[in-house]
Amino acid sequence: MQTPQLFIGIDVHKKSWSVSIRTDLFEHKTFNMPSEPDKLIGYVNQHFKDYPVECCYEASCCGFAPYRELVQAGWKVKVLNPSDIPQSAKNKDQKNDKMDCRNLAKQLQSGHLTGIHVPDEQREQLRSLFRQKNNLTKVMRKLKSQIKAELLYYGIKFPSQFENANWTKEMTTWIQDIEWKYVTGHSSLQSKLRHLAFVRQEWLTINKDLRQYVTACFNNDYQLLMTIPGVGPVIAIGILSELGDIRRFRKFDQLSSYVGLIPSIYSSGETVQIRGLTYRTKSLVRSYLIESAWVSVRRDPSMQAYYRSHTGKQPNKIIIKVAHKLLRRMWHVIKTGDGYKTCLKESTAEPG
């Protein structure tokens, strides 16, 4: 006799959920409820006691909190990337919450859904701190651009020693000492400088907190990553924050696909098109890897030789290959527990 099962699709929102419940035999009910997992758990326990439950919902602003509460109830839960959910033309043309959750329940029952990786709370909150640092970096860049734009607008030219991308203390002092004809111009610029100073102090504080936390909690993996030429503290912390424990990837191809260092390919009949890097990516990690790849080429003789072996190709395409190789090194040192050792005569074949 087949064991009865329960399949639940949830369309999650801030204040309410649309829920569709199906058994292995028929559709039970579709309804709206407050966004409180314990009430859904209570309803299921009342009407379907002892049923094995599978549940899914789309990743959203509500994060993984519903996932963790439902898992504690003994349910099998999947968090889905919205682009991975099969949709009929009718669902796309007549979209609403009830249709969405019904579709989720049907697809879950048919076994067509694959969930995304759900990090543990420690890694998730480390990632939040790392992303806050990245947000502050963007704010600092924007403020510096605004200050330069204001000086350009008023015809104030920078001395030759400050005509570069660096933002030094001497440059800040020079900007502070600029004389204005009217006090309002001075106040406008000073406000931007105070804002920049505040954001920079926050950035320094978060950077310090990140290093202290990572060295305290993930020091072994952190030190292993730091043995690779081109990988500094920022890159190492970024990898540990955004990717979590990369030991979970059984094959390197899985990790490479997760980061987005694989091509987008269209193949139909005799037509094959390679469209560059996939749009499905961990964009922050990929950008850091490419930045790190340029440093690695300068510092590591074997990586420089690998770069030279592709001479004649476009530099932006070669550096993607270098970033791919660099990521493989990271995966290798973490999986094996052995630090990287530079070798000038290293083969262009990938380690691991």
Coordinates of C-alpha atoms in Angstrom, one line a residue:
M1 CA 0.0 0.0 0.0
Q2 CA 1.4 3.4 -1.0
T3 CA 2.1 5.8 1.8
P4 CA 0.0 9.0 1.7
Q5 CA 1.9 12.2 1.1
L6 CA 1.3 15.9 1.3
F7 CA 2.6 18.5 -1.1
I8 CA 2.4 22.2 -0.3
G9 CA 3.2 25.2 -2.6
I10 CA 3.4 28.6 -0.9
D11 CA 3.5 32.0 -2.5
V12 CA 5.3 34.0 0.2
H13 CA 4.7 37.7 0.8
K14 CA 5.5 40.0 3.7
K15 CA 2.0 40.0 5.3
S16 CA 0.2 37.0 3.8
W17 CA 0.8 33.6 2.1
S18 CA -1.1 31.9 -0.6
V19 CA -1.1 28.2 0.1
S20 CA -2.0 25.2 -2.1
I21 CA -2.2 21.8 -0.5
R22 CA -2.3 18.5 -2.5
T23 CA -2.3 14.9 -1.4
D24 CA -0.8 12.2 -3.6
L25 CA -4.4 11.6 -4.8
F26 CA -6.1 15.0 -5.2
E27 CA -6.0 18.7 -4.6
H28 CA -7.2 19.5 -1.1
K29 CA -7.4 23.3 -0.8
T30 CA -6.0 26.7 -1.9
F31 CA -6.3 29.5 0.6
N32 CA -4.8 32.7 2.0
M33 CA -3.3 33.0 5.5
P34 CA -1.2 35.3 7.6
S35 CA 2.6 34.9 7.0
E36 CA 3.0 32.7 10.2
P37 CA 4.5 29.3 9.7
D38 CA 3.2 27.9 13.0
K39 CA -0.4 28.4 11.8
L40 CA 0.2 26.4 8.6
I41 CA 1.9 23.7 10.7
G42 CA -1.0 23.6 13.0
Y43 CA -3.5 23.3 10.1
V44 CA -1.6 20.4 8.6
N45 CA -1.3 18.6 12.0
Q46 CA -5.0 19.0 12.5
H47 CA -6.1 17.7 9.1
F48 CA -3.3 15.5 7.9
K49 CA -1.7 14.1 11.0
D50 CA 1.3 11.8 10.4
Y51 CA 1.4 12.6 6.7
P52 CA 5.0 13.1 5.3
V53 CA 5.1 16.7 4.1
E54 CA 7.0 18.2 1.2
C55 CA 6.8 22.0 0.8
C56 CA 8.3 24.7 -1.4
Y57 CA 8.3 28.4 -1.9
E58 CA 10.1 31.0 -4.1
A59 CA 13.2 32.8 -2.7
S60 CA 12.0 36.3 -1.7
C61 CA 12.6 39.2 0.6
C62 CA 11.4 37.0 3.5
G63 CA 14.7 35.0 3.2
F64 CA 15.1 31.6 4.8
A65 CA 13.3 32.1 8.1
P66 CA 10.1 30.2 6.9
Y67 CA 12.4 27.4 5.6
R68 CA 14.0 26.9 9.0
E69 CA 10.6 27.0 10.9
L70 CA 9.0 24.5 8.5
V71 CA 12.1 22.2 8.6
Q72 CA 11.9 22.1 12.4
A73 CA 8.4 20.7 12.1
G74 CA 9.9 17.7 10.2
W75 CA 8.9 18.8 6.7
K76 CA 11.0 18.5 3.6
V77 CA 11.3 22.1 2.3
K78 CA 12.7 23.5 -0.9
V79 CA 13.5 27.2 -1.6
L80 CA 13.3 27.8 -5.3
N81 CA 14.9 30.2 -7.7
P82 CA 11.9 31.7 -9.5
S83 CA 13.5 31.2 -12.9
D84 CA 13.7 27.5 -12.2
I85 CA 10.0 27.0 -11.9
P86 CA 8.3 25.6 -15.0
Q87 CA 5.5 27.9 -16.2
S88 CA 2.8 27.3 -18.8
A89 CA 1.9 30.1 -21.2
K90 CA -1.5 30.4 -19.4
N91 CA 0.2 31.0 -16.1
K92 CA 2.4 33.7 -17.5
D93 CA -0.6 35.4 -19.2
Q94 CA -3.0 35.2 -16.2
K95 CA -0.7 35.4 -13.2
N96 CA -2.0 35.6 -9.7
D97 CA -1.0 34.3 -6.3
K98 CA -3.4 31.4 -6.2
M99 CA -2.3 30.1 -9.6
D100 CA 1.3 30.5 -8.6
C101 CA 1.0 28.4 -5.4
R102 CA -1.1 25.7 -7.2
N103 CA 1.6 25.5 -9.9
L104 CA 4.2 25.1 -7.2
A105 CA 2.3 22.2 -5.5
K106 CA 1.8 20.4 -8.8
Q107 CA 5.4 20.8 -9.9
L108 CA 6.6 19.7 -6.5
Q109 CA 4.4 16.5 -6.7
S110 CA 5.7 15.7 -10.2
G111 CA 9.3 16.0 -8.9
H112 CA 10.3 18.8 -11.4
L113 CA 11.6 21.2 -8.8
T114 CA 15.2 21.6 -7.6
G115 CA 15.9 23.8 -4.6
I116 CA 18.7 26.3 -4.1
H117 CA 21.4 25.9 -1.4
V118 CA 20.2 27.3 2.0
P119 CA 23.2 28.5 4.1
D120 CA 23.3 28.0 7.8
E121 CA 22.5 31.0 9.9
Q122 CA 26.2 31.7 10.8
R123 CA 27.2 31.8 7.1
E124 CA 24.1 33.8 6.2
Q125 CA 24.8 36.5 8.7
L126 CA 28.5 36.6 7.8
R127 CA 27.3 37.2 4.2
S128 CA 25.1 40.1 5.3
L129 CA 28.0 41.8 6.9
F130 CA 30.2 41.3 3.8
R131 CA 27.5 42.7 1.6
Q132 CA 27.1 45.7 3.9
K133 CA 30.8 46.4 3.4
N134 CA 30.4 46.2 -0.3
N135 CA 27.4 48.6 -0.1
L136 CA 29.5 51.1 1.8
T137 CA 32.3 50.8 -0.9
K138 CA 29.7 51.8 -3.5
V139 CA 28.6 54.8 -1.3
M140 CA 32.2 56.0 -0.9
R141 CA 32.8 55.8 -4.7
K142 CA 29.6 57.8 -5.3
L143 CA 30.5 60.5 -2.8
K144 CA 34.0 60.9 -4.2
S145 CA 32.5 61.3 -7.7
Q146 CA 30.0 63.9 -6.4
I147 CA 32.8 65.9 -4.8
K148 CA 34.9 65.8 -8.0
A149 CA 31.8 66.7 -10.0
E150 CA 31.1 69.7 -7.8
L151 CA 34.6 71.0 -8.1
L152 CA 34.5 70.6 -11.9
Y153 CA 31.2 72.4 -12.0
Y154 CA 32.7 75.4 -10.3
G155 CA 35.8 75.4 -12.4
I156 CA 38.2 74.3 -9.6
K157 CA 41.0 72.2 -11.0
F158 CA 42.9 69.6 -9.1
P159 CA 46.7 70.0 -8.7
S160 CA 48.7 67.7 -10.9
Q161 CA 49.7 65.4 -8.0
F162 CA 46.0 64.6 -7.3
E163 CA 45.1 63.9 -11.0
N164 CA 44.8 60.1 -10.4
A165 CA 42.4 57.5 -9.0
N166 CA 43.9 57.6 -5.5
W167 CA 42.2 59.5 -2.7
T168 CA 44.8 60.5 -0.2
K169 CA 44.8 62.4 3.1
E170 CA 46.7 65.2 1.4
M171 CA 44.0 65.4 -1.3
T172 CA 41.2 65.6 1.4
T173 CA 43.1 68.4 3.2
W174 CA 43.5 70.3 0.0
I175 CA 39.8 70.1 -0.7
Q176 CA 38.9 71.2 2.8
D177 CA 41.1 74.3 2.5
I178 CA 39.5 75.5 -0.8
E179 CA 38.3 79.1 -0.4
W180 CA 34.8 79.9 -1.5
K181 CA 33.3 83.2 -2.4
Y182 CA 30.1 82.4 -0.5
V183 CA 29.6 80.3 2.6
T184 CA 26.9 78.2 1.0
G185 CA 29.4 76.6 -1.5
H186 CA 31.8 75.8 1.4
S187 CA 28.9 74.3 3.4
S188 CA 27.8 72.1 0.5
L189 CA 31.3 70.7 0.0
Q190 CA 31.9 70.2 3.7
S191 CA 28.7 68.3 4.1
K192 CA 29.9 65.8 1.4
L193 CA 33.3 65.5 3.1
R194 CA 31.7 64.8 6.5
H195 CA 29.4 62.2 4.9
L196 CA 32.5 60.5 3.2
A197 CA 34.4 60.5 6.5
F198 CA 31.5 58.9 8.3
V199 CA 31.0 56.2 5.7
R200 CA 34.8 55.5 5.5
Q201 CA 34.9 55.0 9.3
E202 CA 32.0 52.6 9.1
W203 CA 33.8 50.7 6.2
L204 CA 36.9 50.4 8.3
T205 CA 35.0 49.1 11.3
I206 CA 33.2 46.5 9.3
N207 CA 36.4 45.4 7.6
K208 CA 38.0 44.9 11.0
D209 CA 35.0 43.0 12.3
L210 CA 35.0 40.7 9.2
R211 CA 38.7 39.8 9.6
Q212 CA 38.3 39.2 13.3
Y213 CA 35.3 37.0 12.9
V214 CA 36.7 35.0 10.0
T215 CA 40.0 34.3 11.7
A216 CA 38.2 33.2 14.8
C217 CA 35.6 31.0 13.2
F218 CA 37.0 29.9 9.8
N219 CA 40.7 30.4 10.2
N220 CA 41.8 27.2 8.6
D221 CA 40.0 27.8 5.3
Y222 CA 40.9 31.5 5.5
Q223 CA 44.6 30.7 5.7
L224 CA 44.4 28.0 3.0
L225 CA 42.9 30.5 0.6
M226 CA 45.5 33.1 1.5
T227 CA 48.3 30.8 0.3
I228 CA 47.2 31.3 -3.3
P229 CA 48.9 34.2 -5.1
G230 CA 46.4 36.9 -5.9
V231 CA 44.1 36.0 -3.1
G232 CA 44.2 38.5 -0.3
P233 CA 42.1 39.0 2.8
V234 CA 39.2 40.7 0.9
I235 CA 38.9 37.9 -1.7
A236 CA 39.3 35.1 0.9
I237 CA 36.6 36.6 3.1
G238 CA 34.4 37.1 0.1
I239 CA 34.7 33.5 -0.9
L240 CA 33.9 32.3 2.6
S241 CA 31.0 34.7 3.0
E242 CA 29.3 34.3 -0.4
L243 CA 30.0 30.6 -1.2
G244 CA 30.1 29.2 2.3
D245 CA 31.7 25.8 2.6
I246 CA 32.7 24.8 -0.9
R247 CA 33.4 21.3 0.2
R248 CA 29.7 20.7 -0.5
F249 CA 30.5 20.7 -4.3
R250 CA 31.4 17.2 -5.3
K251 CA 32.7 18.3 -8.6
F252 CA 34.5 21.5 -9.6
D253 CA 32.1 21.9 -12.6
Q254 CA 29.3 22.4 -10.1
L255 CA 31.2 25.1 -8.3
S256 CA 32.1 26.8 -11.5
S257 CA 28.5 26.8 -12.7
Y258 CA 27.3 28.2 -9.3
V259 CA 29.8 31.1 -9.5
G260 CA 28.9 31.7 -13.2
L261 CA 32.3 31.0 -14.8
I262 CA 30.8 28.9 -17.6
P263 CA 29.6 29.9 -21.1
S264 CA 26.0 30.4 -22.1
I265 CA 25.3 27.9 -24.9
Y266 CA 22.4 27.7 -27.4
S267 CA 22.3 24.5 -29.5
S268 CA 19.5 23.5 -31.9
G269 CA 20.0 21.0 -34.7
E270 CA 23.3 21.9 -36.4
T271 CA 23.3 25.4 -34.9
V272 CA 25.6 25.9 -31.9
Q273 CA 26.1 29.4 -30.4
I274 CA 28.4 30.2 -27.5
R275 CA 27.1 33.5 -26.0
G276 CA 29.8 34.4 -23.5
L277 CA 29.5 34.0 -19.7
T278 CA 26.2 32.8 -18.3
Y279 CA 23.8 35.4 -16.9
R280 CA 23.1 33.1 -14.0
T281 CA 25.9 34.0 -11.6
K282 CA 27.1 35.0 -8.2
S283 CA 28.0 38.4 -9.6
L284 CA 29.8 39.8 -6.6
V285 CA 32.0 36.7 -6.4
R286 CA 32.7 36.6 -10.1
S287 CA 33.8 40.2 -10.2
Y288 CA 36.1 39.7 -7.2
L289 CA 37.6 36.5 -8.9
I290 CA 38.3 38.4 -12.1
E291 CA 39.9 41.2 -10.1
S292 CA 42.0 38.7 -8.2
A293 CA 43.0 36.9 -11.5
W294 CA 44.8 40.1 -12.7
V295 CA 46.8 40.2 -9.5
S296 CA 47.6 36.5 -9.7
V297 CA 49.0 36.9 -13.2
R298 CA 51.4 39.6 -11.9
R299 CA 52.5 37.6 -8.8
D300 CA 52.5 34.0 -9.8
P301 CA 55.0 32.8 -12.5
S302 CA 52.9 29.7 -13.3
M303 CA 49.8 31.7 -13.7
Q304 CA 51.6 34.2 -15.9
A305 CA 52.8 31.4 -18.1
Y306 CA 49.3 30.1 -18.3
Y307 CA 48.2 33.6 -19.4
R308 CA 51.0 33.8 -22.0
S309 CA 50.0 30.3 -23.4
H310 CA 46.8 32.0 -24.7
T311 CA 48.5 34.9 -26.4
G312 CA 46.6 36.1 -29.4
K313 CA 43.2 35.9 -27.8
Q314 CA 41.3 38.8 -26.4
P315 CA 42.6 39.8 -22.9
N316 CA 39.1 39.9 -21.4
K317 CA 38.6 36.3 -22.5
I318 CA 42.0 35.1 -21.3
I319 CA 41.4 36.6 -17.8
I320 CA 38.2 34.6 -17.5
K321 CA 40.2 31.4 -18.1
V322 CA 42.7 32.6 -15.4
A323 CA 39.8 33.3 -13.0
H324 CA 38.4 29.8 -13.7
K325 CA 41.8 28.3 -12.9
L326 CA 42.1 30.5 -9.8
L327 CA 38.7 29.2 -8.6
R328 CA 39.9 25.6 -9.2
R329 CA 42.9 26.3 -7.0
M330 CA 40.6 27.6 -4.2
W331 CA 38.4 24.5 -4.5
H332 CA 41.5 22.3 -4.5
V333 CA 43.2 23.7 -1.4
I334 CA 39.9 23.7 0.6
K335 CA 39.1 20.1 -0.4
T336 CA 42.6 18.7 0.2
G337 CA 43.5 20.9 3.2
D338 CA 46.9 21.6 1.7
G339 CA 48.2 25.1 1.1
Y340 CA 49.1 26.1 -2.5
K341 CA 52.7 26.0 -3.5
T342 CA 53.9 28.1 -6.4
C343 CA 55.8 26.2 -9.1
L344 CA 57.2 28.0 -12.2
K345 CA 57.0 24.8 -14.3
E346 CA 53.5 24.0 -13.3
S347 CA 51.5 22.3 -16.1
T348 CA 48.7 24.2 -17.7
A349 CA 46.5 21.3 -16.7
E350 CA 44.2 22.1 -13.8
P351 CA 45.0 20.7 -10.3
G352 CA 42.6 18.6 -8.5

